[in-house]
mmCIF file of N, CA and C in Angstrom:
data_model
loop_
_atom_site.group_PDB
_atom_site.id
_atom_site.type_symbol
_atom_site.label_atom_id
_atom_site.label_comp_id
_atom_site.label_asym_id
_atom_site.label_seq_id
_atom_site.Cartn_x
_atom_site.Cartn_y
_atom_site.Cartn_z
ATOM 1 N N MET A 1 -73.630 -23.096 -60.185
ATOM 2 C CA MET A 1 -71.957 -23.096 -60.209
ATOM 3 C C MET A 1 -70.934 -22.728 -60.889
ATOM 4 N N ARG A 2 -69.833 -21.592 -60.124
ATOM 5 C CA ARG A 2 -68.814 -21.239 -60.857
ATOM 6 C C ARG A 2 -67.751 -22.032 -60.247
ATOM 7 N N LEU A 3 -66.948 -22.912 -60.823
ATOM 8 C CA LEU A 3 -65.868 -22.892 -60.442
ATOM 9 C C LEU A 3 -64.281 -22.467 -60.022
ATOM 10 N N VAL A 4 -64.398 -22.422 -59.534
ATOM 11 C CA VAL A 4 -62.848 -21.832 -59.246
ATOM 12 C C VAL A 4 -61.350 -22.403 -59.248
ATOM 13 N N THR A 5 -60.746 -22.155 -60.083
ATOM 14 C CA THR A 5 -59.359 -22.986 -59.409
ATOM 15 C C THR A 5 -58.055 -22.140 -59.628
ATOM 16 N N TYR A 6 -57.102 -23.174 -59.369
ATOM 17 C CA TYR A 6 -55.699 -22.908 -59.868
ATOM 18 C C TYR A 6 -55.681 -22.026 -60.618
ATOM 19 N N ASP A 7 -56.150 -22.419 -61.209
ATOM 20 C CA ASP A 7 -55.982 -21.487 -63.040
ATOM 21 C C ASP A 7 -56.648 -20.449 -63.181
ATOM 22 N N ASP A 8 -57.720 -19.966 -62.163
ATOM 23 C CA ASP A 8 -58.006 -18.344 -62.784
ATOM 24 C C ASP A 8 -57.348 -17.790 -61.498
ATOM 25 N N PRO A 9 -56.978 -16.399 -62.181
ATOM 26 C CA PRO A 9 -56.589 -15.254 -60.952
ATOM 27 C C PRO A 9 -57.531 -14.999 -60.593
ATOM 28 N N PHE A 10 -56.870 -14.687 -59.257
ATOM 29 C CA PHE A 10 -57.684 -13.984 -58.331
ATOM 30 C C PHE A 10 -58.533 -12.349 -58.534
ATOM 31 N N VAL A 11 -60.058 -12.241 -58.913
ATOM 32 C CA VAL A 11 -61.116 -11.497 -59.440
ATOM 33 C C VAL A 11 -62.015 -11.134 -58.416
ATOM 34 N N ALA A 12 -61.708 -9.825 -57.584
ATOM 35 C CA ALA A 12 -63.043 -9.692 -56.354
ATOM 36 C C ALA A 12 -63.875 -9.389 -57.416
ATOM 37 N N ASP A 13 -64.939 -10.113 -56.188
ATOM 38 C CA ASP A 13 -66.639 -9.842 -56.714
ATOM 39 C C ASP A 13 -67.425 -9.799 -55.459
ATOM 40 N N ASP A 14 -68.869 -9.767 -55.887
ATOM 41 C CA ASP A 14 -69.823 -9.322 -54.933
ATOM 42 C C ASP A 14 -70.372 -11.031 -54.852
ATOM 43 N N ARG A 15 -69.874 -12.251 -55.702
ATOM 44 C CA ARG A 15 -70.955 -13.466 -55.595
ATOM 45 C C ARG A 15 -70.809 -14.274 -54.206
ATOM 46 N N LEU A 16 -71.666 -14.850 -53.633
ATOM 47 C CA LEU A 16 -71.475 -15.011 -52.737
ATOM 48 C C LEU A 16 -70.398 -17.001 -52.652
ATOM 49 N N SER A 17 -69.400 -16.542 -52.372
ATOM 50 C CA SER A 17 -68.268 -17.656 -52.017
ATOM 51 C C SER A 17 -67.937 -18.755 -51.760
ATOM 52 N N VAL A 18 -67.409 -19.571 -51.865
ATOM 53 C CA VAL A 18 -67.189 -20.952 -50.548
ATOM 54 C C VAL A 18 -65.801 -21.146 -50.447
ATOM 55 N N PHE A 19 -64.069 -20.798 -50.036
ATOM 56 C CA PHE A 19 -63.652 -21.315 -50.283
ATOM 57 C C PHE A 19 -63.073 -22.922 -49.535
ATOM 58 N N LEU A 20 -62.816 -23.813 -50.048
ATOM 59 C CA LEU A 20 -62.824 -25.254 -49.484
ATOM 60 C C LEU A 20 -61.456 -25.378 -49.363
ATOM 61 N N LEU A 21 -61.310 -25.088 -47.867
ATOM 62 C CA LEU A 21 -59.723 -25.433 -47.284
ATOM 63 C C LEU A 21 -59.661 -26.938 -46.315
ATOM 64 N N GLY A 22 -57.846 -27.452 -46.755
ATOM 65 C CA GLY A 22 -58.138 -28.617 -46.520
ATOM 66 C C GLY A 22 -57.686 -29.298 -47.515
ATOM 67 N N PRO A 23 -57.048 -30.355 -46.421
ATOM 68 C CA PRO A 23 -55.799 -31.067 -47.307
ATOM 69 C C PRO A 23 -56.536 -31.779 -49.278
ATOM 70 N N THR A 24 -54.875 -31.888 -49.434
ATOM 71 C CA THR A 24 -55.578 -31.206 -51.331
ATOM 72 C C THR A 24 -54.302 -32.628 -51.888
ATOM 73 N N ALA A 25 -54.797 -33.302 -52.696
ATOM 74 C CA ALA A 25 -54.332 -34.291 -53.566
ATOM 75 C C ALA A 25 -53.270 -33.216 -54.281
ATOM 76 N N ARG A 26 -51.978 -33.806 -54.916
ATOM 77 C CA ARG A 26 -50.997 -33.000 -55.205
ATOM 78 C C ARG A 26 -51.032 -34.014 -56.968
ATOM 79 N N ASN A 27 -51.990 -35.090 -57.190
ATOM 80 C CA ASN A 27 -51.787 -35.619 -58.377
ATOM 81 C C ASN A 27 -52.644 -35.688 -59.925
ATOM 82 N N GLY A 28 -53.184 -34.522 -59.347
ATOM 83 C CA GLY A 28 -54.283 -33.886 -60.188
ATOM 84 C C GLY A 28 -55.680 -34.733 -60.309
ATOM 85 N N VAL A 29 -55.946 -35.003 -59.157
ATOM 86 C CA VAL A 29 -57.020 -35.727 -59.308
ATOM 87 C C VAL A 29 -58.130 -35.322 -58.381
ATOM 88 N N ARG A 30 -59.135 -34.751 -58.739
ATOM 89 C CA ARG A 30 -59.749 -34.032 -57.465
ATOM 90 C C ARG A 30 -60.500 -35.162 -55.831
ATOM 91 N N THR A 31 -59.467 -33.932 -55.120
ATOM 92 C CA THR A 31 -59.946 -34.245 -54.267
ATOM 93 C C THR A 31 -61.151 -35.033 -53.534
ATOM 94 N N PRO A 32 -61.097 -36.295 -52.760
ATOM 95 C CA PRO A 32 -62.994 -36.504 -53.177
ATOM 96 C C PRO A 32 -63.815 -35.696 -52.179
ATOM 97 N N TRP A 33 -62.281 -35.320 -50.726
ATOM 98 C CA TRP A 33 -64.639 -34.688 -50.165
ATOM 99 C C TRP A 33 -64.391 -32.800 -50.898
ATOM 100 N N ARG A 34 -63.621 -32.990 -51.295
ATOM 101 C CA ARG A 34 -64.452 -31.269 -52.294
ATOM 102 C C ARG A 34 -64.763 -32.130 -53.231
ATOM 103 N N GLN A 35 -64.755 -32.885 -53.858
ATOM 104 C CA GLN A 35 -65.662 -32.895 -55.772
ATOM 105 C C GLN A 35 -67.187 -33.586 -54.452
ATOM 106 N N ARG A 36 -67.453 -33.890 -53.745
ATOM 107 C CA ARG A 36 -68.316 -33.923 -52.773
ATOM 108 C C ARG A 36 -69.224 -32.576 -52.842
ATOM 109 N N VAL A 37 -68.808 -31.455 -51.664
ATOM 110 C CA VAL A 37 -68.976 -30.735 -51.897
ATOM 111 C C VAL A 37 -69.680 -29.787 -53.586
ATOM 112 N N ILE A 38 -68.485 -29.610 -54.408
ATOM 113 C CA ILE A 38 -69.065 -29.484 -56.082
ATOM 114 C C ILE A 38 -70.410 -30.264 -55.461
ATOM 115 N N ASP A 39 -70.631 -31.205 -55.614
ATOM 116 C CA ASP A 39 -71.641 -32.042 -56.821
ATOM 117 C C ASP A 39 -72.616 -31.916 -55.678
ATOM 118 N N ARG A 40 -72.602 -31.216 -54.268
ATOM 119 C CA ARG A 40 -73.543 -30.796 -53.523
ATOM 120 C C ARG A 40 -74.077 -29.226 -54.113
ATOM 121 N N PHE A 41 -73.249 -28.178 -54.191
ATOM 122 C CA PHE A 41 -73.480 -27.097 -54.985
ATOM 123 C C PHE A 41 -73.646 -26.570 -56.661
ATOM 124 N N ALA A 42 -74.081 -28.424 -56.716
ATOM 125 C CA ALA A 42 -73.557 -28.033 -58.450
ATOM 126 C C ALA A 42 -74.948 -26.969 -59.216
ATOM 127 N N ASN A 43 -75.927 -27.310 -58.577
ATOM 128 C CA ASN A 43 -76.788 -25.833 -59.345
ATOM 129 C C ASN A 43 -77.538 -24.440 -58.100
ATOM 130 N N ALA A 44 -76.028 -24.418 -57.477
ATOM 131 C CA ALA A 44 -76.437 -23.312 -56.685
ATOM 132 C C ALA A 44 -75.903 -21.763 -57.260
ATOM 133 N N ASP A 45 -75.777 -20.321 -56.834
ATOM 134 C CA ASP A 45 -75.841 -19.423 -57.555
ATOM 135 C C ASP A 45 -74.860 -19.151 -56.291
ATOM 136 N N VAL A 46 -73.118 -20.103 -57.073
ATOM 137 C CA VAL A 46 -72.363 -19.472 -55.620
ATOM 138 C C VAL A 46 -70.729 -19.877 -56.126
ATOM 139 N N SER A 47 -70.524 -19.496 -55.298
ATOM 140 C CA SER A 47 -68.410 -19.584 -56.514
ATOM 141 C C SER A 47 -67.914 -20.674 -55.731
ATOM 142 N N ILE A 48 -67.032 -22.153 -56.123
ATOM 143 C CA ILE A 48 -66.959 -23.268 -55.182
ATOM 144 C C ILE A 48 -64.972 -22.434 -55.742
ATOM 145 N N ILE A 49 -64.496 -22.448 -54.730
ATOM 146 C CA ILE A 49 -62.876 -21.947 -54.494
ATOM 147 C C ILE A 49 -62.242 -23.187 -54.082
ATOM 148 N N ILE A 50 -61.310 -23.864 -55.086
ATOM 149 C CA ILE A 50 -60.833 -24.599 -54.574
ATOM 150 C C ILE A 50 -59.752 -24.655 -54.698
ATOM 151 N N PRO A 51 -58.428 -24.937 -54.080
ATOM 152 C CA PRO A 51 -56.764 -24.565 -54.218
ATOM 153 C C PRO A 51 -56.422 -26.446 -55.303
ATOM 154 N N GLU A 52 -56.999 -26.328 -55.713
ATOM 155 C CA GLU A 52 -56.282 -27.235 -57.022
ATOM 156 C C GLU A 52 -56.367 -26.907 -58.447
ATOM 157 N N PHE A 53 -55.812 -27.871 -59.411
ATOM 158 C CA PHE A 53 -55.796 -27.385 -60.162
ATOM 159 C C PHE A 53 -57.040 -28.342 -61.034
ATOM 160 N N LEU A 54 -57.722 -27.398 -62.301
ATOM 161 C CA LEU A 54 -58.768 -27.859 -62.679
ATOM 162 C C LEU A 54 -58.341 -29.202 -63.395
ATOM 163 N N GLY A 55 -57.539 -29.745 -63.720
ATOM 164 C CA GLY A 55 -57.089 -31.060 -64.086
ATOM 165 C C GLY A 55 -55.497 -31.150 -64.239
ATOM 166 N N PRO A 56 -55.005 -32.413 -64.501
ATOM 167 C CA PRO A 56 -53.543 -32.989 -64.732
ATOM 168 C C PRO A 56 -52.917 -31.909 -66.387
ATOM 169 N N ASP A 57 -51.672 -31.644 -65.845
ATOM 170 C CA ASP A 57 -51.089 -30.685 -66.973
ATOM 171 C C ASP A 57 -50.046 -31.728 -67.797
ATOM 172 N N PRO A 58 -51.285 -31.194 -69.067
ATOM 173 C CA PRO A 58 -51.271 -31.513 -70.381
ATOM 174 C C PRO A 58 -49.536 -32.398 -70.940
ATOM 175 N N SER A 59 -48.111 -30.982 -70.147
ATOM 176 C CA SER A 59 -47.184 -31.382 -70.540
ATOM 177 C C SER A 59 -46.200 -32.291 -69.217
ATOM 178 N N GLY A 60 -47.195 -32.501 -68.773
ATOM 179 C CA GLY A 60 -46.729 -33.217 -67.269
ATOM 180 C C GLY A 60 -45.959 -32.851 -66.399
ATOM 181 N N ARG A 61 -46.094 -31.141 -66.337
ATOM 182 C CA ARG A 61 -45.672 -30.421 -65.360
ATOM 183 C C ARG A 61 -45.551 -31.135 -64.060
ATOM 184 N N SER A 62 -45.292 -30.490 -63.314
ATOM 185 C CA SER A 62 -45.431 -31.172 -61.778
ATOM 186 C C SER A 62 -46.240 -29.670 -61.045
ATOM 187 N N PHE A 63 -46.348 -30.206 -59.500
ATOM 188 C CA PHE A 63 -46.975 -28.813 -58.766
ATOM 189 C C PHE A 63 -46.252 -27.135 -58.936
ATOM 190 N N GLN A 64 -45.140 -28.193 -58.422
ATOM 191 C CA GLN A 64 -44.382 -27.017 -58.530
ATOM 192 C C GLN A 64 -44.178 -25.957 -59.468
ATOM 193 N N GLN A 65 -43.434 -27.071 -60.711
ATOM 194 C CA GLN A 65 -43.010 -26.472 -61.893
ATOM 195 C C GLN A 65 -44.491 -25.959 -62.350
ATOM 196 N N ARG A 66 -45.860 -26.082 -62.135
ATOM 197 C CA ARG A 66 -46.793 -25.460 -62.726
ATOM 198 C C ARG A 66 -47.063 -24.023 -61.730
ATOM 199 N N TRP A 67 -46.474 -23.600 -61.055
ATOM 200 C CA TRP A 67 -46.012 -22.546 -60.441
ATOM 201 C C TRP A 67 -44.761 -20.985 -60.448
ATOM 202 N N ASP A 68 -44.350 -22.297 -61.267
ATOM 203 C CA ASP A 68 -42.609 -21.383 -60.944
ATOM 204 C C ASP A 68 -42.702 -20.306 -62.486
ATOM 205 N N ASP A 69 -42.673 -19.200 -62.325
ATOM 206 C CA ASP A 69 -42.813 -18.273 -63.261
ATOM 207 C C ASP A 69 -41.500 -17.476 -63.738
ATOM 208 N N GLY A 70 -40.515 -18.600 -63.499
ATOM 209 C CA GLY A 70 -39.024 -18.166 -63.270
ATOM 210 C C GLY A 70 -38.570 -16.794 -62.980
ATOM 211 N N LYS A 71 -39.514 -16.251 -62.130
ATOM 212 C CA LYS A 71 -38.798 -14.988 -61.229
ATOM 213 C C LYS A 71 -38.360 -15.227 -60.020
ATOM 214 N N GLN A 72 -38.116 -14.779 -59.556
ATOM 215 C CA GLN A 72 -37.253 -14.822 -58.391
ATOM 216 C C GLN A 72 -38.329 -13.964 -56.751
ATOM 217 N N SER A 73 -38.477 -14.643 -56.160
ATOM 218 C CA SER A 73 -39.672 -14.555 -55.126
ATOM 219 C C SER A 73 -39.051 -13.945 -54.241
ATOM 220 N N ILE A 74 -39.548 -13.233 -53.954
ATOM 221 C CA ILE A 74 -39.803 -11.664 -52.892
ATOM 222 C C ILE A 74 -39.508 -11.883 -51.021
ATOM 223 N N ILE A 75 -39.745 -13.074 -50.598
ATOM 224 C CA ILE A 75 -39.256 -14.013 -49.497
ATOM 225 C C ILE A 75 -38.310 -14.728 -49.514
ATOM 226 N N PRO A 76 -37.306 -14.006 -49.200
ATOM 227 C CA PRO A 76 -36.147 -14.522 -48.454
ATOM 228 C C PRO A 76 -35.807 -16.348 -48.270
ATOM 229 N N GLY A 77 -35.511 -17.402 -48.593
ATOM 230 C CA GLY A 77 -35.720 -18.391 -48.664
ATOM 231 C C GLY A 77 -36.903 -18.611 -48.967
ATOM 232 N N MET A 78 -38.065 -18.611 -49.658
ATOM 233 C CA MET A 78 -38.892 -19.210 -49.913
ATOM 234 C C MET A 78 -39.192 -19.300 -51.081
ATOM 235 N N ARG A 79 -39.250 -20.612 -52.157
ATOM 236 C CA ARG A 79 -39.618 -20.483 -53.510
ATOM 237 C C ARG A 79 -40.290 -19.900 -54.501
ATOM 238 N N ARG A 80 -40.219 -19.252 -55.153
ATOM 239 C CA ARG A 80 -41.121 -18.412 -56.122
ATOM 240 C C ARG A 80 -42.937 -19.064 -56.470
ATOM 241 N N SER A 81 -42.776 -20.634 -56.641
ATOM 242 C CA SER A 81 -44.068 -21.793 -56.786
ATOM 243 C C SER A 81 -44.125 -20.983 -55.141
ATOM 244 N N THR A 82 -43.911 -21.595 -54.417
ATOM 245 C CA THR A 82 -44.537 -21.511 -53.098
ATOM 246 C C THR A 82 -45.250 -19.951 -53.191
ATOM 247 N N GLN A 83 -44.566 -19.480 -53.023
ATOM 248 C CA GLN A 83 -44.768 -17.861 -52.693
ATOM 249 C C GLN A 83 -46.341 -17.494 -53.534
ATOM 250 N N ARG A 84 -46.288 -18.084 -54.731
ATOM 251 C CA ARG A 84 -47.407 -17.675 -55.706
ATOM 252 C C ARG A 84 -48.857 -18.807 -55.136
ATOM 253 N N VAL A 85 -48.628 -19.636 -54.908
ATOM 254 C CA VAL A 85 -49.958 -20.739 -54.221
ATOM 255 C C VAL A 85 -50.188 -19.543 -52.724
ATOM 256 N N LEU A 86 -49.015 -19.232 -52.138
ATOM 257 C CA LEU A 86 -49.672 -18.635 -50.573
ATOM 258 C C LEU A 86 -50.341 -17.149 -51.444
ATOM 259 N N ASP A 87 -49.571 -16.496 -52.331
ATOM 260 C CA ASP A 87 -50.368 -15.474 -52.823
ATOM 261 C C ASP A 87 -51.701 -15.849 -53.436
ATOM 262 N N TRP A 88 -52.318 -16.765 -53.924
ATOM 263 C CA TRP A 88 -52.989 -17.261 -54.607
ATOM 264 C C TRP A 88 -54.401 -17.312 -53.323
ATOM 265 N N GLU A 89 -53.853 -18.518 -53.098
ATOM 266 C CA GLU A 89 -54.871 -19.452 -51.512
ATOM 267 C C GLU A 89 -54.967 -17.588 -50.780
ATOM 268 N N THR A 90 -54.064 -17.495 -50.031
ATOM 269 C CA THR A 90 -54.610 -16.083 -49.194
ATOM 270 C C THR A 90 -55.475 -15.124 -49.713
ATOM 271 N N SER A 91 -56.066 -14.633 -50.919
ATOM 272 C CA SER A 91 -56.336 -14.195 -51.601
ATOM 273 C C SER A 91 -57.625 -14.128 -51.600
ATOM 274 N N TRP A 92 -57.676 -15.774 -51.945
ATOM 275 C CA TRP A 92 -59.203 -16.162 -52.087
ATOM 276 C C TRP A 92 -59.642 -16.457 -50.741
ATOM 277 N N ILE A 93 -59.373 -16.844 -50.109
ATOM 278 C CA ILE A 93 -59.709 -16.973 -48.714
ATOM 279 C C ILE A 93 -59.940 -15.768 -47.831
ATOM 280 N N ASP A 94 -59.239 -14.828 -48.680
ATOM 281 C CA ASP A 94 -59.996 -13.394 -47.934
ATOM 282 C C ASP A 94 -61.059 -12.836 -48.637
ATOM 283 N N GLY A 95 -61.310 -13.485 -49.519
ATOM 284 C CA GLY A 95 -62.319 -12.624 -50.338
ATOM 285 C C GLY A 95 -63.019 -13.119 -50.049
ATOM 286 N N ALA A 96 -63.398 -14.483 -49.403
ATOM 287 C CA ALA A 96 -64.699 -15.440 -49.865
ATOM 288 C C ALA A 96 -65.735 -14.810 -48.746
ATOM 289 N N THR A 97 -66.884 -15.402 -49.474
ATOM 290 C CA THR A 97 -68.074 -15.339 -48.414
ATOM 291 C C THR A 97 -67.824 -16.320 -47.199
ATOM 292 N N VAL A 98 -67.625 -17.600 -46.890
ATOM 293 C CA VAL A 98 -67.361 -18.571 -46.348
ATOM 294 C C VAL A 98 -66.433 -19.512 -47.242
ATOM 295 N N THR A 99 -65.461 -19.856 -45.781
ATOM 296 C CA THR A 99 -64.518 -20.798 -45.972
ATOM 297 C C THR A 99 -64.775 -22.503 -45.071
ATOM 298 N N LEU A 100 -65.062 -22.991 -45.376
ATOM 299 C CA LEU A 100 -65.466 -24.347 -45.440
ATOM 300 C C LEU A 100 -64.026 -25.395 -45.302
ATOM 301 N N ALA A 101 -63.624 -25.781 -43.971
ATOM 302 C CA ALA A 101 -62.727 -26.320 -43.614
ATOM 303 C C ALA A 101 -62.931 -27.455 -43.219
ATOM 304 N N TRP A 102 -61.798 -29.091 -43.889
ATOM 305 C CA TRP A 102 -62.247 -30.094 -43.607
ATOM 306 C C TRP A 102 -60.954 -30.637 -43.161
ATOM 307 N N CYS A 103 -61.222 -30.828 -41.728
ATOM 308 C CA CYS A 103 -59.850 -30.836 -41.140
ATOM 309 C C CYS A 103 -59.696 -32.411 -40.390
ATOM 310 N N ASP A 104 -58.883 -33.503 -41.473
ATOM 311 C CA ASP A 104 -58.896 -34.416 -41.314
ATOM 312 C C ASP A 104 -57.861 -35.076 -40.504
ATOM 313 N N MET A 105 -57.911 -34.954 -39.226
ATOM 314 C CA MET A 105 -56.488 -35.296 -38.099
ATOM 315 C C MET A 105 -55.824 -36.879 -38.300
ATOM 316 N N CYS A 106 -55.886 -37.486 -39.803
ATOM 317 C CA CYS A 106 -54.996 -38.929 -40.248
ATOM 318 C C CYS A 106 -54.119 -38.716 -40.515
ATOM 319 N N ASP A 107 -53.076 -39.361 -39.811
ATOM 320 C CA ASP A 107 -51.610 -38.866 -40.154
ATOM 321 C C ASP A 107 -50.849 -39.506 -41.734
ATOM 322 N N GLU A 108 -52.351 -40.069 -42.192
ATOM 323 C CA GLU A 108 -51.691 -40.271 -43.455
ATOM 324 C C GLU A 108 -52.497 -39.572 -44.968
ATOM 325 N N THR A 109 -53.533 -39.046 -44.888
ATOM 326 C CA THR A 109 -53.816 -37.512 -45.436
ATOM 327 C C THR A 109 -52.335 -36.106 -45.524
ATOM 328 N N PRO A 110 -52.841 -36.255 -46.714
ATOM 329 C CA PRO A 110 -52.053 -34.757 -47.111
ATOM 330 C C PRO A 110 -52.324 -33.268 -47.075
ATOM 331 N N GLY A 111 -51.628 -32.547 -46.404
ATOM 332 C CA GLY A 111 -52.153 -31.214 -46.314
ATOM 333 C C GLY A 111 -52.166 -30.770 -45.103
ATOM 334 N N LYS A 112 -51.282 -31.460 -44.207
ATOM 335 C CA LYS A 112 -51.257 -30.735 -42.687
ATOM 336 C C LYS A 112 -51.053 -29.351 -42.269
ATOM 337 N N THR A 113 -50.887 -28.354 -43.283
ATOM 338 C CA THR A 113 -50.792 -27.141 -43.722
ATOM 339 C C THR A 113 -52.453 -26.236 -42.960
ATOM 340 N N THR A 114 -53.937 -27.099 -43.333
ATOM 341 C CA THR A 114 -55.151 -27.225 -42.764
ATOM 342 C C THR A 114 -54.988 -26.582 -41.924
ATOM 343 N N ARG A 115 -53.522 -27.660 -40.733
ATOM 344 C CA ARG A 115 -54.770 -27.311 -38.838
ATOM 345 C C ARG A 115 -53.897 -25.426 -38.932
ATOM 346 N N SER A 116 -52.841 -24.580 -39.319
ATOM 347 C CA SER A 116 -52.798 -23.327 -39.423
ATOM 348 C C SER A 116 -53.392 -22.440 -40.011
ATOM 349 N N GLU A 117 -53.686 -23.052 -41.196
ATOM 350 C CA GLU A 117 -54.598 -22.262 -42.669
ATOM 351 C C GLU A 117 -56.304 -22.170 -41.206
ATOM 352 N N VAL A 118 -56.773 -22.731 -41.231
ATOM 353 C CA VAL A 118 -57.799 -22.870 -40.465
ATOM 354 C C VAL A 118 -57.556 -22.163 -38.805
ATOM 355 N N GLY A 119 -56.888 -21.913 -38.230
ATOM 356 C CA GLY A 119 -56.221 -21.331 -37.189
ATOM 357 C C GLY A 119 -56.178 -19.906 -37.525
ATOM 358 N N ARG A 120 -55.212 -19.570 -38.627
ATOM 359 C CA ARG A 120 -55.676 -18.173 -39.497
ATOM 360 C C ARG A 120 -57.334 -17.939 -40.013
ATOM 361 N N ALA A 121 -57.826 -18.360 -40.295
ATOM 362 C CA ALA A 121 -59.297 -17.884 -40.708
ATOM 363 C C ALA A 121 -60.149 -18.155 -39.924
ATOM 364 N N SER A 122 -59.894 -18.876 -37.876
ATOM 365 C CA SER A 122 -61.237 -18.736 -37.436
ATOM 366 C C SER A 122 -60.639 -17.685 -36.291
ATOM 367 N N ALA A 123 -58.825 -16.922 -36.790
ATOM 368 C CA ALA A 123 -58.964 -15.842 -36.569
ATOM 369 C C ALA A 123 -58.887 -14.950 -36.707
ATOM 370 N N LEU A 124 -58.964 -14.722 -37.458
ATOM 371 C CA LEU A 124 -59.592 -13.385 -38.869
ATOM 372 C C LEU A 124 -61.803 -13.488 -39.215
ATOM 373 N N HIS A 125 -61.487 -14.818 -39.067
ATOM 374 C CA HIS A 125 -63.405 -14.803 -38.156
ATOM 375 C C HIS A 125 -63.385 -14.044 -37.308
ATOM 376 N N GLU A 126 -63.126 -14.502 -36.195
ATOM 377 C CA GLU A 126 -63.602 -13.602 -34.666
ATOM 378 C C GLU A 126 -63.445 -12.381 -34.938
ATOM 379 N N ALA A 127 -62.326 -11.487 -35.525
ATOM 380 C CA ALA A 127 -61.489 -10.204 -35.501
ATOM 381 C C ALA A 127 -63.025 -9.711 -37.180
ATOM 382 N N GLY A 128 -64.015 -10.209 -37.345
ATOM 383 C CA GLY A 128 -64.636 -9.672 -38.371
ATOM 384 C C GLY A 128 -64.315 -9.340 -39.248
ATOM 385 N N VAL A 129 -62.921 -10.405 -39.896
ATOM 386 C CA VAL A 129 -62.623 -9.700 -40.908
ATOM 387 C C VAL A 129 -63.225 -10.502 -42.223
ATOM 388 N N SER A 130 -63.600 -12.216 -42.034
ATOM 389 C CA SER A 130 -64.288 -12.607 -42.845
ATOM 390 C C SER A 130 -65.439 -12.750 -42.118
ATOM 391 N N ARG A 131 -65.765 -13.226 -43.247
ATOM 392 C CA ARG A 131 -67.697 -13.655 -43.003
ATOM 393 C C ARG A 131 -68.232 -14.777 -42.513
ATOM 394 N N GLY A 132 -67.276 -15.743 -42.407
ATOM 395 C CA GLY A 132 -67.692 -16.926 -42.211
ATOM 396 C C GLY A 132 -67.116 -18.465 -41.680
ATOM 397 N N LEU A 133 -66.795 -19.208 -41.705
ATOM 398 C CA LEU A 133 -66.057 -19.747 -40.804
ATOM 399 C C LEU A 133 -67.474 -21.223 -40.520
ATOM 400 N N LEU A 134 -67.353 -22.553 -41.587
ATOM 401 C CA LEU A 134 -67.634 -24.323 -40.786
ATOM 402 C C LEU A 134 -66.838 -24.547 -40.935
ATOM 403 N N ILE A 135 -66.503 -25.770 -40.043
ATOM 404 C CA ILE A 135 -65.649 -26.474 -40.042
ATOM 405 C C ILE A 135 -65.720 -28.046 -40.075
ATOM 406 N N TYR A 136 -65.758 -28.787 -41.164
ATOM 407 C CA TYR A 136 -66.811 -29.881 -41.950
ATOM 408 C C TYR A 136 -65.941 -31.114 -41.078
#
């Protein structure tokens, strides 16, 4: 298994890949539901793509600071860090063989954008753009 994280730039390839779409912990600790999926695919010939950093930042930078490259966003009113996260996630979601979405509707769970991401992935799947969508 190849693990792809925010630390990795987008590289298109033909390998079987699964994007794990859903709530994300921002504290540098692996989101538990993603870790369970990673463990299940440990010996598979597949790329598991997670929108998380590999681990905490050694210099203590925040999530936004890790994405801020000092340039101006090309989207008016949007922080550059947000634009870069969206660019990374969109590229990997669009390139994944399968998108696996975990939708926890509990109000205490982080990552409420999951609902709109699943809607977008569903629309792409129905249009024949994405090859697979599983809701877990």
